[in-house]
Short mmCIF file of C-alpha atoms in Angstrom, two decimals:
data_model
loop_
_atom_site.label_atom_id
_atom_site.label_comp_id
_atom_site.label_asym_id
_atom_site.label_seq_id
_atom_site.Cartn_x
_atom_site.Cartn_y
_atom_site.Cartn_z
CA MET A 20 95.48 -128.62 4.22
CA SER A 21 98.82 -126.70 2.59
CA ARG A 22 101.21 -126.69 5.30
CA PRO A 23 100.73 -124.48 8.41
CA ILE A 24 102.70 -121.07 8.63
CA PHE A 25 105.59 -120.64 11.40
CA GLU A 26 106.58 -117.71 11.66
CA VAL A 27 109.43 -116.63 13.87
CA ILE A 28 110.70 -113.24 15.32
CA ALA A 29 113.95 -112.55 14.18
CA LEU A 30 116.54 -109.49 15.33
CA THR A 31 119.30 -110.19 13.82
CA ALA A 32 121.14 -112.59 11.06
CA GLN A 33 122.15 -114.93 14.09
CA ASP A 34 118.47 -114.99 14.92
CA ALA A 35 117.27 -115.66 11.36
CA LYS A 36 119.81 -118.31 10.16
CA ALA A 37 118.43 -120.10 13.30
CA ALA A 38 114.85 -119.16 12.75
CA GLN A 39 115.86 -121.02 9.31
CA SER A 40 117.61 -123.72 10.04
CA GLY A 41 114.99 -125.24 12.49
CA GLY A 42 112.05 -124.89 9.82
CA ALA A 43 110.54 -121.73 10.07
CA ASP A 44 108.44 -120.25 6.82
CA ARG A 45 109.00 -116.77 7.69
CA LEU A 46 110.23 -114.13 10.17
CA GLU A 47 108.85 -111.20 11.41
CA LEU A 48 111.66 -108.53 11.83
CA VAL A 49 111.61 -105.85 14.77
CA THR A 50 114.11 -104.41 17.12
CA ASP A 51 114.31 -103.26 20.39
CA MET A 52 111.39 -106.09 22.04
CA ALA A 53 110.92 -104.12 25.56
CA ALA A 54 108.86 -101.90 23.83
CA ASP A 55 107.13 -104.84 22.06
CA GLY A 56 109.25 -104.29 18.88
CA LEU A 57 109.72 -101.76 16.39
CA THR A 58 111.49 -100.66 12.84
CA PRO A 59 114.69 -102.35 12.62
CA ALA A 60 117.42 -100.61 11.04
CA VAL A 61 117.41 -100.63 7.09
CA ALA A 62 121.27 -102.10 7.32
CA ASP A 63 119.29 -104.79 10.13
CA PHE A 64 116.99 -105.68 7.64
CA ALA A 65 120.08 -105.69 4.68
CA ALA A 66 121.96 -107.77 6.79
CA ILE A 67 119.26 -110.42 7.71
CA ARG A 68 117.76 -110.73 4.18
CA ALA A 69 121.53 -110.92 2.73
CA ALA A 70 121.86 -114.46 5.66
CA VAL A 71 118.50 -116.03 4.41
CA ASP A 72 115.82 -117.27 1.68
CA LEU A 73 112.76 -116.65 4.16
CA PRO A 74 110.10 -114.41 3.52
CA LEU A 75 110.73 -111.30 5.76
CA ARG A 76 107.87 -109.32 7.30
CA VAL A 77 108.87 -106.02 8.19
CA MET A 78 107.59 -104.07 11.49
CA LEU A 79 106.77 -100.81 10.67
CA ARG A 80 106.13 -98.90 14.46
CA LEU A 81 108.03 -96.38 15.75
CA GLN A 82 106.85 -96.72 20.46
CA ASP A 83 105.90 -98.49 22.72
CA GLY A 84 101.66 -98.66 22.27
CA PHE A 85 99.56 -98.31 19.44
CA ALA A 86 99.82 -95.20 18.90
CA ALA A 87 101.15 -94.17 14.93
CA GLY A 88 103.00 -91.07 15.79
CA ASP A 89 104.59 -89.40 12.94
CA LEU A 90 103.00 -90.99 9.74
CA ASP A 91 105.67 -88.99 7.88
CA VAL A 92 108.81 -90.83 9.53
CA LEU A 93 106.82 -94.16 8.80
CA ARG A 94 106.32 -93.71 5.38
CA ASP A 95 110.07 -92.50 4.97
CA ARG A 96 110.85 -95.41 6.76
CA ALA A 97 108.63 -97.83 4.76
CA ALA A 98 110.08 -96.29 1.64
CA ALA A 99 114.01 -96.88 2.15
CA LEU A 100 113.16 -100.66 3.69
CA ARG A 101 111.33 -101.09 0.65
CA ALA A 102 114.40 -99.87 -1.51
CA GLU A 103 116.45 -101.91 -0.13
CA GLY A 104 114.48 -105.29 -0.92
CA ALA A 105 111.33 -105.68 1.95
CA GLU A 106 108.31 -107.16 0.06
CA GLU A 107 106.49 -107.95 3.48
CA PHE A 108 105.59 -105.38 6.65
CA VAL A 109 103.64 -105.86 9.35
CA LEU A 110 101.33 -102.53 11.23
CA GLY A 111 98.72 -101.61 13.43
CA PHE A 112 97.31 -98.41 14.81
CA LEU A 113 94.51 -97.59 17.33
CA ASP A 114 93.48 -93.70 18.92
CA ALA A 115 93.32 -92.75 21.84
CA ALA A 116 89.46 -94.33 22.24
CA GLY A 117 90.92 -98.30 21.16
CA GLU A 118 89.37 -97.81 17.64
CA VAL A 119 91.63 -98.69 14.61
CA ASP A 120 93.04 -95.36 13.39
CA LEU A 121 91.88 -95.48 9.69
CA PRO A 122 93.79 -93.12 8.71
CA ALA A 123 97.06 -93.45 9.88
CA VAL A 124 96.56 -97.25 8.39
CA LEU A 125 95.73 -96.15 5.32
CA ALA A 126 98.58 -93.69 5.02
CA VAL A 127 101.35 -96.75 5.67
CA ALA A 128 99.05 -99.09 3.66
CA GLU A 129 99.33 -96.58 0.84
CA ALA A 130 103.45 -96.42 1.42
CA VAL A 131 103.75 -100.14 1.04
CA ALA A 132 101.33 -100.12 -1.82
CA GLY A 133 101.92 -103.41 -3.69
CA CYS A 134 102.90 -105.52 -0.72
CA ARG A 135 100.94 -108.00 1.68
CA TRP A 136 100.81 -107.34 5.57
CA THR A 137 100.16 -107.89 8.68
CA PHE A 138 97.58 -106.42 11.09
CA HIS A 139 99.26 -106.67 14.34
CA ARG A 140 97.78 -107.50 17.52
CA ALA A 141 96.61 -104.48 18.11
CA ILE A 142 93.40 -106.35 17.26
CA ASP A 143 93.97 -107.40 20.59
CA HIS A 144 93.96 -104.23 22.60
CA SER A 145 90.93 -102.79 20.17
CA ALA A 146 87.70 -101.53 22.11
CA ASP A 147 85.78 -103.13 19.07
CA ARG A 148 87.63 -106.50 17.42
CA SER A 149 84.26 -106.88 14.95
CA ALA A 150 84.40 -103.68 14.17
CA LEU A 151 87.94 -102.80 13.30
CA ARG A 152 87.88 -106.35 11.42
CA ALA A 153 84.75 -104.29 9.42
CA ALA A 154 87.19 -101.25 9.21
CA LEU A 155 89.54 -103.02 7.21
CA ALA A 156 88.19 -105.12 5.43
CA ASP A 157 89.71 -105.82 1.80
CA LEU A 158 92.17 -103.32 2.28
CA PRO A 159 94.78 -103.77 -0.64
CA GLY A 160 97.60 -105.84 0.94
CA LEU A 161 96.53 -107.66 4.38
CA ASP A 162 96.34 -110.61 4.06
CA THR A 163 97.15 -111.26 7.97
CA PHE A 164 95.96 -111.42 11.27
CA LEU A 165 98.29 -111.33 14.11
CA THR A 166 96.11 -112.21 16.83
CA SER A 167 96.01 -114.40 20.48
CA GLY A 168 92.44 -113.22 20.40
CA ALA A 169 92.57 -111.16 23.62
CA ALA A 170 94.76 -108.70 25.70
CA ALA A 171 95.93 -111.55 27.53
CA GLY A 172 97.26 -113.52 25.88
CA VAL A 173 96.17 -117.42 23.82
CA ALA A 174 94.97 -119.11 26.99
CA ALA A 175 92.32 -116.23 27.46
CA GLY A 176 91.14 -115.64 23.47
CA ARG A 177 90.54 -119.25 23.24
CA GLU A 178 86.74 -118.76 22.65
CA VAL A 179 87.55 -115.45 20.22
CA LEU A 180 90.05 -117.64 17.96
CA THR A 181 87.25 -120.35 17.50
CA GLY A 182 84.72 -118.07 16.84
CA GLU A 183 86.49 -115.87 14.49
CA LEU A 184 88.12 -119.08 12.83
CA ALA A 185 84.11 -120.03 12.28
CA LYS A 186 83.91 -117.04 9.74
CA ALA A 187 86.59 -117.03 7.85
CA GLY A 188 85.39 -116.27 4.00
CA GLU A 189 83.52 -113.34 5.54
CA PRO A 190 84.19 -109.66 4.72
CA GLY A 191 87.24 -108.51 7.26
CA TYR A 192 87.54 -112.55 8.45
CA ARG A 193 89.15 -113.16 4.70
CA PRO A 194 93.19 -111.85 6.21
CA ARG A 195 95.11 -115.75 7.52
CA ILE A 196 94.62 -116.04 11.46
CA LEU A 197 97.92 -116.46 12.19
CA ILE A 198 98.16 -117.05 16.62
CA GLY A 199 100.66 -115.07 18.45
CA GLY A 200 100.81 -113.51 22.04
CA GLY A 201 101.08 -115.93 24.48
CA LEU A 202 100.88 -118.72 22.72
CA ARG A 203 102.47 -122.27 24.49
CA ALA A 204 103.54 -125.34 22.97
CA GLU A 205 100.74 -127.03 24.61
CA HIS A 206 98.06 -124.99 22.89
CA LEU A 207 99.30 -126.34 19.30
CA PRO A 208 97.15 -130.35 19.16
CA GLU A 209 94.21 -128.72 20.25
CA LEU A 210 94.80 -125.37 17.51
CA VAL A 211 96.42 -127.56 14.71
CA ALA A 212 93.46 -129.94 15.69
CA GLU A 213 90.45 -127.03 15.10
CA GLY A 214 92.07 -126.31 11.65
CA PHE A 215 94.21 -122.95 12.31
CA ASP A 216 97.10 -123.44 10.52
CA GLY A 217 99.47 -119.66 11.36
CA PHE A 218 101.60 -119.56 14.34
CA HIS A 219 104.03 -117.33 15.58
CA VAL A 220 106.66 -117.21 18.12
CA GLY A 221 109.52 -114.61 19.47
CA GLY A 222 110.47 -115.54 23.95
CA ALA A 223 109.70 -119.20 22.92
CA VAL A 224 112.85 -119.91 20.49
CA ARG A 225 115.30 -118.72 22.68
CA THR A 226 116.58 -120.12 26.01
CA ALA A 227 116.79 -116.68 28.03
CA GLY A 228 114.11 -114.44 26.66
CA TRP A 229 115.00 -111.64 24.68
CA ASP A 230 118.61 -111.30 25.65
CA SER A 231 119.73 -115.01 24.17
CA PRO A 232 119.51 -115.64 20.47
CA VAL A 233 116.44 -117.70 18.59
CA ASP A 234 117.81 -121.75 19.17
CA ALA A 235 117.27 -123.71 15.76
CA ALA A 236 116.58 -126.85 17.65
CA LYS A 237 113.21 -125.30 19.66
CA VAL A 238 112.66 -124.36 17.06
CA ALA A 239 112.53 -127.56 15.08
CA GLN A 240 110.51 -128.34 17.94
CA TRP A 241 107.75 -126.47 17.68
CA ARG A 242 107.65 -127.24 13.62
CA ALA A 243 107.42 -130.24 14.30
CA LEU A 244 104.31 -129.85 16.83
CA ILE A 245 102.56 -128.01 14.31
CA GLY A 246 103.10 -129.51 11.16
CA GLU A 247 104.73 -129.99 7.99
#
């Protein structure tokens, strides 16, 4: 079995260096966690890229919620980030009915063509996650779903996660499940034993919430629980 992937949210170069020191495999780069994570500035991406050599997945999101907003702006920001060296991204959009906004996803996916990307926790807020997965099946570059199984978090979504893992390899279920959203350390032994191999945290590796930086020692504790 390959090493489970451990992804940590980074807001700054300081976060990134601490996460790498503690054993993170990949970083998700965002800004403004009061809005649950928006697209970072190109300069911030560049500073983090210069600070670490981990893979970086950059959020493409303009506003709180899951509406896409101005697609031209999103595409322009993706182009600017790519020009600076970004190679991996995170995105996900729903319409007013809670269905996947496929035209928006396709438009932004086209802007990052050739890159690998994650569909984020919009799936946990969708009206029909099975239909969403079917609509996105085999989209180029989509290799990960960031999900807790339910809008309320991992504790509420455990059965959904287990059911989706059992479908791994089927159309719509080929991307890796990256578990995040209410994930706690006590969840890890059972999840790892079940065969999940992707974990994502943000506030859990900080000492005092989003106002404090990533703590390398906390990252190392999680890395040990997840396994090598």
